Amino acid sequence: MLGTWKGKYKYDLKRNAKFNNKEVEFIVEITEFEGENFIGTVRDMDENYGTRGLGTIEGKLNGNNIEFIKQMPVKSISFNNGKKIEFENEKHDPVYYSGTLNSEGSYSGKWKIKGGIGFKRKMFIISFGTKGIWEMSKIK
């Protein structure tokens, strides 16, 4: 599990959003792996549709199943019209990943961001959550 993994995730939205089905590549560096638990860093390679900065991941393996939480340092909110706002001093909402190992040694599965209600820059924002699919393979 230790090492560098390259992957991509894709939005799966029912609404007609500019970023629906858009793929975002990412690089994961697993720096610690003990028993079934691991931690590391993650960087989205597309800042227009992904999230800026070097984030962290923390997860667990259970047989062929994987679960981890991705936490990015900059909160961003994307709207259906393609506009995006960022909050430099606030972490992005956690992204929950789950998946399975396939016969080629790659992982794939689903991801989600839970919905919520809040105020940002004097705007009332209702989020219904976001979801999609993902995959990653070890490159070194």
mmCIF file with all atom_site columns, C-alpha atoms in Angstrom:
data_model
loop_
_atom_site.group_PDB
_atom_site.id
_atom_site.type_symbol
_atom_site.label_atom_id
_atom_site.label_alt_id
_atom_site.label_comp_id
_atom_site.label_asym_id
_atom_site.label_entity_id
_atom_site.label_seq_id
_atom_site.pdbx_PDB_ins_code
_atom_site.Cartn_x
_atom_site.Cartn_y
_atom_site.Cartn_z
_atom_site.occupancy
_atom_site.B_iso_or_equiv
_atom_site.pdbx_formal_charge
_atom_site.auth_seq_id
_atom_site.auth_comp_id
_atom_site.auth_asym_id
_atom_site.auth_atom_id
_atom_site.pdbx_PDB_model_num
ATOM 1   C CA . MET A 1 1   ? 0.000   0.000  0.000   1.00 0.00 ? 1   MET A CA 1
ATOM 2   C CA . LEU A 1 2   ? 2.910   2.367  0.675   1.00 0.00 ? 2   LEU A CA 1
ATOM 3   C CA . GLY A 1 3   ? 3.930   4.485  -2.288  1.00 0.00 ? 3   GLY A CA 1
ATOM 4   C CA . THR A 1 4   ? 2.457   6.660  -5.024  1.00 0.00 ? 4   THR A CA 1
ATOM 5   C CA . TRP A 1 5   ? -0.956  6.066  -6.557  1.00 0.00 ? 5   TRP A CA 1
ATOM 6   C CA . LYS A 1 6   ? -2.482  7.835  -9.555  1.00 0.00 ? 6   LYS A CA 1
ATOM 7   C CA . GLY A 1 7   ? -6.212  8.019  -9.919  1.00 0.00 ? 7   GLY A CA 1
ATOM 8   C CA . LYS A 1 8   ? -9.203  9.924  -11.153 1.00 0.00 ? 8   LYS A CA 1
ATOM 9   C CA . TYR A 1 9   ? -12.659 10.715 -9.940  1.00 0.00 ? 9   TYR A CA 1
ATOM 10  C CA . LYS A 1 10  ? -15.758 11.699 -11.818 1.00 0.00 ? 10  LYS A CA 1
ATOM 11  C CA . TYR A 1 11  ? -18.857 13.598 -10.755 1.00 0.00 ? 11  TYR A CA 1
ATOM 12  C CA . ASP A 1 12  ? -22.157 11.746 -11.096 1.00 0.00 ? 12  ASP A CA 1
ATOM 13  C CA . LEU A 1 13  ? -24.885 14.343 -10.884 1.00 0.00 ? 13  LEU A CA 1
ATOM 14  C CA . LYS A 1 14  ? -28.490 14.152 -12.014 1.00 0.00 ? 14  LYS A CA 1
ATOM 15  C CA . ARG A 1 15  ? -28.636 17.891 -12.559 1.00 0.00 ? 15  ARG A CA 1
ATOM 16  C CA . ASN A 1 16  ? -27.352 19.416 -15.780 1.00 0.00 ? 16  ASN A CA 1
ATOM 17  C CA . ALA A 1 17  ? -24.158 20.791 -14.277 1.00 0.00 ? 17  ALA A CA 1
ATOM 18  C CA . LYS A 1 18  ? -21.083 21.968 -16.164 1.00 0.00 ? 18  LYS A CA 1
ATOM 19  C CA . PHE A 1 19  ? -18.914 19.518 -14.213 1.00 0.00 ? 19  PHE A CA 1
ATOM 20  C CA . ASN A 1 20  ? -21.198 16.476 -14.550 1.00 0.00 ? 20  ASN A CA 1
ATOM 21  C CA . ASN A 1 21  ? -19.107 13.509 -15.791 1.00 0.00 ? 21  ASN A CA 1
ATOM 22  C CA . LYS A 1 22  ? -15.924 15.642 -15.663 1.00 0.00 ? 22  LYS A CA 1
ATOM 23  C CA . GLU A 1 23  ? -12.886 13.536 -14.702 1.00 0.00 ? 23  GLU A CA 1
ATOM 24  C CA . VAL A 1 24  ? -10.328 14.942 -12.273 1.00 0.00 ? 24  VAL A CA 1
ATOM 25  C CA . GLU A 1 25  ? -6.955  13.216 -11.916 1.00 0.00 ? 25  GLU A CA 1
ATOM 26  C CA . PHE A 1 26  ? -5.264  13.009 -8.518  1.00 0.00 ? 26  PHE A CA 1
ATOM 27  C CA . ILE A 1 27  ? -2.013  11.763 -6.989  1.00 0.00 ? 27  ILE A CA 1
ATOM 28  C CA . VAL A 1 28  ? -1.991  9.980  -3.610  1.00 0.00 ? 28  VAL A CA 1
ATOM 29  C CA . GLU A 1 29  ? 1.165   9.368  -1.591  1.00 0.00 ? 29  GLU A CA 1
ATOM 30  C CA . ILE A 1 30  ? 0.637   6.746  1.130   1.00 0.00 ? 30  ILE A CA 1
ATOM 31  C CA . THR A 1 31  ? 3.246   7.595  3.769   1.00 0.00 ? 31  THR A CA 1
ATOM 32  C CA . GLU A 1 32  ? 2.227   5.289  6.635   1.00 0.00 ? 32  GLU A CA 1
ATOM 33  C CA . PHE A 1 33  ? 0.645   1.842  6.591   1.00 0.00 ? 33  PHE A CA 1
ATOM 34  C CA . GLU A 1 34  ? 0.223   -0.198 9.765   1.00 0.00 ? 34  GLU A CA 1
ATOM 35  C CA . GLY A 1 35  ? -1.985  -3.264 9.965   1.00 0.00 ? 35  GLY A CA 1
ATOM 36  C CA . GLU A 1 36  ? -4.998  -2.225 7.956   1.00 0.00 ? 36  GLU A CA 1
ATOM 37  C CA . ASN A 1 37  ? -4.762  1.552  8.546   1.00 0.00 ? 37  ASN A CA 1
ATOM 38  C CA . PHE A 1 38  ? -3.044  4.073  6.291   1.00 0.00 ? 38  PHE A CA 1
ATOM 39  C CA . ILE A 1 39  ? -2.467  7.816  6.000   1.00 0.00 ? 39  ILE A CA 1
ATOM 40  C CA . GLY A 1 40  ? -1.023  10.004 3.301   1.00 0.00 ? 40  GLY A CA 1
ATOM 41  C CA . THR A 1 41  ? -1.391  13.056 1.117   1.00 0.00 ? 41  THR A CA 1
ATOM 42  C CA . VAL A 1 42  ? -3.468  13.808 -1.960  1.00 0.00 ? 42  VAL A CA 1
ATOM 43  C CA . ARG A 1 43  ? -3.397  16.466 -4.677  1.00 0.00 ? 43  ARG A CA 1
ATOM 44  C CA . ASP A 1 44  ? -6.059  17.094 -7.323  1.00 0.00 ? 44  ASP A CA 1
ATOM 45  C CA . MET A 1 45  ? -4.400  17.763 -10.676 1.00 0.00 ? 45  MET A CA 1
ATOM 46  C CA . ASP A 1 46  ? -7.230  19.951 -12.047 1.00 0.00 ? 46  ASP A CA 1
ATOM 47  C CA . GLU A 1 47  ? -7.906  23.019 -9.915  1.00 0.00 ? 47  GLU A CA 1
ATOM 48  C CA . ASN A 1 48  ? -10.886 24.103 -12.054 1.00 0.00 ? 48  ASN A CA 1
ATOM 49  C CA . TYR A 1 49  ? -12.961 21.022 -11.259 1.00 0.00 ? 49  TYR A CA 1
ATOM 50  C CA . GLY A 1 50  ? -10.998 19.646 -8.310  1.00 0.00 ? 50  GLY A CA 1
ATOM 51  C CA . THR A 1 51  ? -9.807  21.332 -5.124  1.00 0.00 ? 51  THR A CA 1
ATOM 52  C CA . ARG A 1 52  ? -6.595  23.325 -4.670  1.00 0.00 ? 52  ARG A CA 1
ATOM 53  C CA . GLY A 1 53  ? -3.822  22.417 -2.276  1.00 0.00 ? 53  GLY A CA 1
ATOM 54  C CA . LEU A 1 54  ? -2.184  19.394 -0.719  1.00 0.00 ? 54  LEU A CA 1
ATOM 55  C CA . GLY A 1 55  ? -4.758  17.431 1.249   1.00 0.00 ? 55  GLY A CA 1
ATOM 56  C CA . THR A 1 56  ? -4.652  14.451 3.571   1.00 0.00 ? 56  THR A CA 1
ATOM 57  C CA . ILE A 1 57  ? -6.204  11.015 3.427   1.00 0.00 ? 57  ILE A CA 1
ATOM 58  C CA . GLU A 1 58  ? -6.794  8.583  6.240   1.00 0.00 ? 58  GLU A CA 1
ATOM 59  C CA . GLY A 1 59  ? -8.228  5.164  5.646   1.00 0.00 ? 59  GLY A CA 1
ATOM 60  C CA . LYS A 1 60  ? -8.536  1.481  6.273   1.00 0.00 ? 60  LYS A CA 1
ATOM 61  C CA . LEU A 1 61  ? -8.249  -1.746 4.292   1.00 0.00 ? 61  LEU A CA 1
ATOM 62  C CA . ASN A 1 62  ? -10.502 -4.682 5.098   1.00 0.00 ? 62  ASN A CA 1
ATOM 63  C CA . GLY A 1 63  ? -9.616  -7.595 2.825   1.00 0.00 ? 63  GLY A CA 1
ATOM 64  C CA . ASN A 1 64  ? -10.249 -6.364 -0.726  1.00 0.00 ? 64  ASN A CA 1
ATOM 65  C CA . ASN A 1 65  ? -12.275 -3.377 0.510   1.00 0.00 ? 65  ASN A CA 1
ATOM 66  C CA . ILE A 1 66  ? -10.919 0.133  1.024   1.00 0.00 ? 66  ILE A CA 1
ATOM 67  C CA . GLU A 1 67  ? -12.389 3.162  2.775   1.00 0.00 ? 67  GLU A CA 1
ATOM 68  C CA . PHE A 1 68  ? -10.767 6.543  3.266   1.00 0.00 ? 68  PHE A CA 1
ATOM 69  C CA . ILE A 1 69  ? -11.562 10.167 3.974   1.00 0.00 ? 69  ILE A CA 1
ATOM 70  C CA . LYS A 1 70  ? -10.010 12.894 1.828   1.00 0.00 ? 70  LYS A CA 1
ATOM 71  C CA . GLN A 1 71  ? -9.610  16.288 3.507   1.00 0.00 ? 71  GLN A CA 1
ATOM 72  C CA . MET A 1 72  ? -8.522  19.219 1.318   1.00 0.00 ? 72  MET A CA 1
ATOM 73  C CA . PRO A 1 73  ? -7.164  22.495 2.769   1.00 0.00 ? 73  PRO A CA 1
ATOM 74  C CA . VAL A 1 74  ? -9.283  24.937 0.712   1.00 0.00 ? 74  VAL A CA 1
ATOM 75  C CA . LYS A 1 75  ? -13.080 24.856 0.807   1.00 0.00 ? 75  LYS A CA 1
ATOM 76  C CA . SER A 1 76  ? -14.647 25.269 -2.605  1.00 0.00 ? 76  SER A CA 1
ATOM 77  C CA . ILE A 1 77  ? -18.261 25.357 -3.689  1.00 0.00 ? 77  ILE A CA 1
ATOM 78  C CA . SER A 1 78  ? -19.189 24.745 -7.324  1.00 0.00 ? 78  SER A CA 1
ATOM 79  C CA . PHE A 1 79  ? -22.541 25.794 -8.693  1.00 0.00 ? 79  PHE A CA 1
ATOM 80  C CA . ASN A 1 80  ? -24.538 24.219 -11.546 1.00 0.00 ? 80  ASN A CA 1
ATOM 81  C CA . ASN A 1 81  ? -23.670 27.144 -13.824 1.00 0.00 ? 81  ASN A CA 1
ATOM 82  C CA . GLY A 1 82  ? -19.958 26.338 -13.521 1.00 0.00 ? 82  GLY A CA 1
ATOM 83  C CA . LYS A 1 83  ? -19.096 29.178 -11.133 1.00 0.00 ? 83  LYS A CA 1
ATOM 84  C CA . LYS A 1 84  ? -16.913 28.315 -8.177  1.00 0.00 ? 84  LYS A CA 1
ATOM 85  C CA . ILE A 1 85  ? -16.083 30.153 -4.969  1.00 0.00 ? 85  ILE A CA 1
ATOM 86  C CA . GLU A 1 86  ? -13.234 29.311 -2.607  1.00 0.00 ? 86  GLU A CA 1
ATOM 87  C CA . PHE A 1 87  ? -12.626 29.937 1.083   1.00 0.00 ? 87  PHE A CA 1
ATOM 88  C CA . GLU A 1 88  ? -8.869  30.029 1.723   1.00 0.00 ? 88  GLU A CA 1
ATOM 89  C CA . ASN A 1 89  ? -9.062  29.798 5.517   1.00 0.00 ? 89  ASN A CA 1
ATOM 90  C CA . GLU A 1 90  ? -11.531 26.935 5.720   1.00 0.00 ? 90  GLU A CA 1
ATOM 91  C CA . LYS A 1 91  ? -11.056 23.234 4.995   1.00 0.00 ? 91  LYS A CA 1
ATOM 92  C CA . HIS A 1 92  ? -13.176 21.566 2.343   1.00 0.00 ? 92  HIS A CA 1
ATOM 93  C CA . ASP A 1 93  ? -15.951 19.276 3.519   1.00 0.00 ? 93  ASP A CA 1
ATOM 94  C CA . PRO A 1 94  ? -14.677 15.696 3.981   1.00 0.00 ? 94  PRO A CA 1
ATOM 95  C CA . VAL A 1 95  ? -14.931 13.446 0.935   1.00 0.00 ? 95  VAL A CA 1
ATOM 96  C CA . TYR A 1 96  ? -15.781 9.827  1.772   1.00 0.00 ? 96  TYR A CA 1
ATOM 97  C CA . TYR A 1 97  ? -14.359 7.137  -0.537  1.00 0.00 ? 97  TYR A CA 1
ATOM 98  C CA . SER A 1 98  ? -15.176 3.424  -0.577  1.00 0.00 ? 98  SER A CA 1
ATOM 99  C CA . GLY A 1 99  ? -14.180 0.760  -3.064  1.00 0.00 ? 99  GLY A CA 1
ATOM 100 C CA . THR A 1 100 ? -12.734 -2.639 -3.835  1.00 0.00 ? 100 THR A CA 1
ATOM 101 C CA . LEU A 1 101 ? -9.518  -4.107 -5.182  1.00 0.00 ? 101 LEU A CA 1
ATOM 102 C CA . ASN A 1 102 ? -9.739  -5.622 -8.671  1.00 0.00 ? 102 ASN A CA 1
ATOM 103 C CA . SER A 1 103 ? -7.667  -8.389 -10.270 1.00 0.00 ? 103 SER A CA 1
ATOM 104 C CA . GLU A 1 104 ? -5.197  -5.865 -11.784 1.00 0.00 ? 104 GLU A CA 1
ATOM 105 C CA . GLY A 1 105 ? -4.313  -4.453 -8.350  1.00 0.00 ? 105 GLY A CA 1
ATOM 106 C CA . SER A 1 106 ? -6.278  -1.213 -8.788  1.00 0.00 ? 106 SER A CA 1
ATOM 107 C CA . TYR A 1 107 ? -9.013  0.142  -6.559  1.00 0.00 ? 107 TYR A CA 1
ATOM 108 C CA . SER A 1 108 ? -12.329 1.584  -7.735  1.00 0.00 ? 108 SER A CA 1
ATOM 109 C CA . GLY A 1 109 ? -15.563 2.603  -6.123  1.00 0.00 ? 109 GLY A CA 1
ATOM 110 C CA . LYS A 1 110 ? -17.769 5.510  -5.128  1.00 0.00 ? 110 LYS A CA 1
ATOM 111 C CA . TRP A 1 111 ? -17.202 8.812  -3.349  1.00 0.00 ? 111 TRP A CA 1
ATOM 112 C CA . LYS A 1 112 ? -19.550 11.299 -1.698  1.00 0.00 ? 112 LYS A CA 1
ATOM 113 C CA . ILE A 1 113 ? -19.679 14.641 0.058   1.00 0.00 ? 113 ILE A CA 1
ATOM 114 C CA . LYS A 1 114 ? -22.502 14.932 2.546   1.00 0.00 ? 114 LYS A CA 1
ATOM 115 C CA . GLY A 1 115 ? -25.027 17.754 2.157   1.00 0.00 ? 115 GLY A CA 1
ATOM 116 C CA . GLY A 1 116 ? -25.697 20.552 4.584   1.00 0.00 ? 116 GLY A CA 1
ATOM 117 C CA . ILE A 1 117 ? -26.945 24.076 5.209   1.00 0.00 ? 117 ILE A CA 1
ATOM 118 C CA . GLY A 1 118 ? -24.872 27.128 6.052   1.00 0.00 ? 118 GLY A CA 1
ATOM 119 C CA . PHE A 1 119 ? -23.911 30.751 5.481   1.00 0.00 ? 119 PHE A CA 1
ATOM 120 C CA . LYS A 1 120 ? -20.852 31.682 3.419   1.00 0.00 ? 120 LYS A CA 1
ATOM 121 C CA . ARG A 1 121 ? -19.952 35.293 2.596   1.00 0.00 ? 121 ARG A CA 1
ATOM 122 C CA . LYS A 1 122 ? -23.451 36.431 3.531   1.00 0.00 ? 122 LYS A CA 1
ATOM 123 C CA . MET A 1 123 ? -24.991 33.814 1.242   1.00 0.00 ? 123 MET A CA 1
ATOM 124 C CA . PHE A 1 124 ? -27.367 31.132 2.461   1.00 0.00 ? 124 PHE A CA 1
ATOM 125 C CA . ILE A 1 125 ? -26.216 27.857 0.892   1.00 0.00 ? 125 ILE A CA 1
ATOM 126 C CA . ILE A 1 126 ? -28.064 24.554 0.766   1.00 0.00 ? 126 ILE A CA 1
ATOM 127 C CA . SER A 1 127 ? -26.018 21.596 -0.416  1.00 0.00 ? 127 SER A CA 1
ATOM 128 C CA . PHE A 1 128 ? -27.703 18.358 -1.359  1.00 0.00 ? 128 PHE A CA 1
ATOM 129 C CA . GLY A 1 129 ? -24.358 16.582 -1.383  1.00 0.00 ? 129 GLY A CA 1
ATOM 130 C CA . THR A 1 130 ? -22.213 15.444 -4.259  1.00 0.00 ? 130 THR A CA 1
ATOM 131 C CA . LYS A 1 131 ? -21.225 11.985 -5.405  1.00 0.00 ? 131 LYS A CA 1
ATOM 132 C CA . GLY A 1 132 ? -19.353 10.127 -8.084  1.00 0.00 ? 132 GLY A CA 1
ATOM 133 C CA . ILE A 1 133 ? -17.052 7.279  -8.963  1.00 0.00 ? 133 ILE A CA 1
ATOM 134 C CA . TRP A 1 134 ? -13.272 6.888  -8.656  1.00 0.00 ? 134 TRP A CA 1
ATOM 135 C CA . GLU A 1 135 ? -10.347 4.598  -9.406  1.00 0.00 ? 135 GLU A CA 1
ATOM 136 C CA . MET A 1 136 ? -6.619  4.511  -8.620  1.00 0.00 ? 136 MET A CA 1
ATOM 137 C CA . SER A 1 137 ? -3.575  2.404  -9.472  1.00 0.00 ? 137 SER A CA 1
ATOM 138 C CA . LYS A 1 138 ? -0.135  2.218  -7.881  1.00 0.00 ? 138 LYS A CA 1
ATOM 139 C CA . ILE A 1 139 ? 2.593   3.831  -9.995  1.00 0.00 ? 139 ILE A CA 1
ATOM 140 C CA . LYS A 1 140 ? 5.580   3.467  -7.600  1.00 0.00 ? 140 LYS A CA 1
#
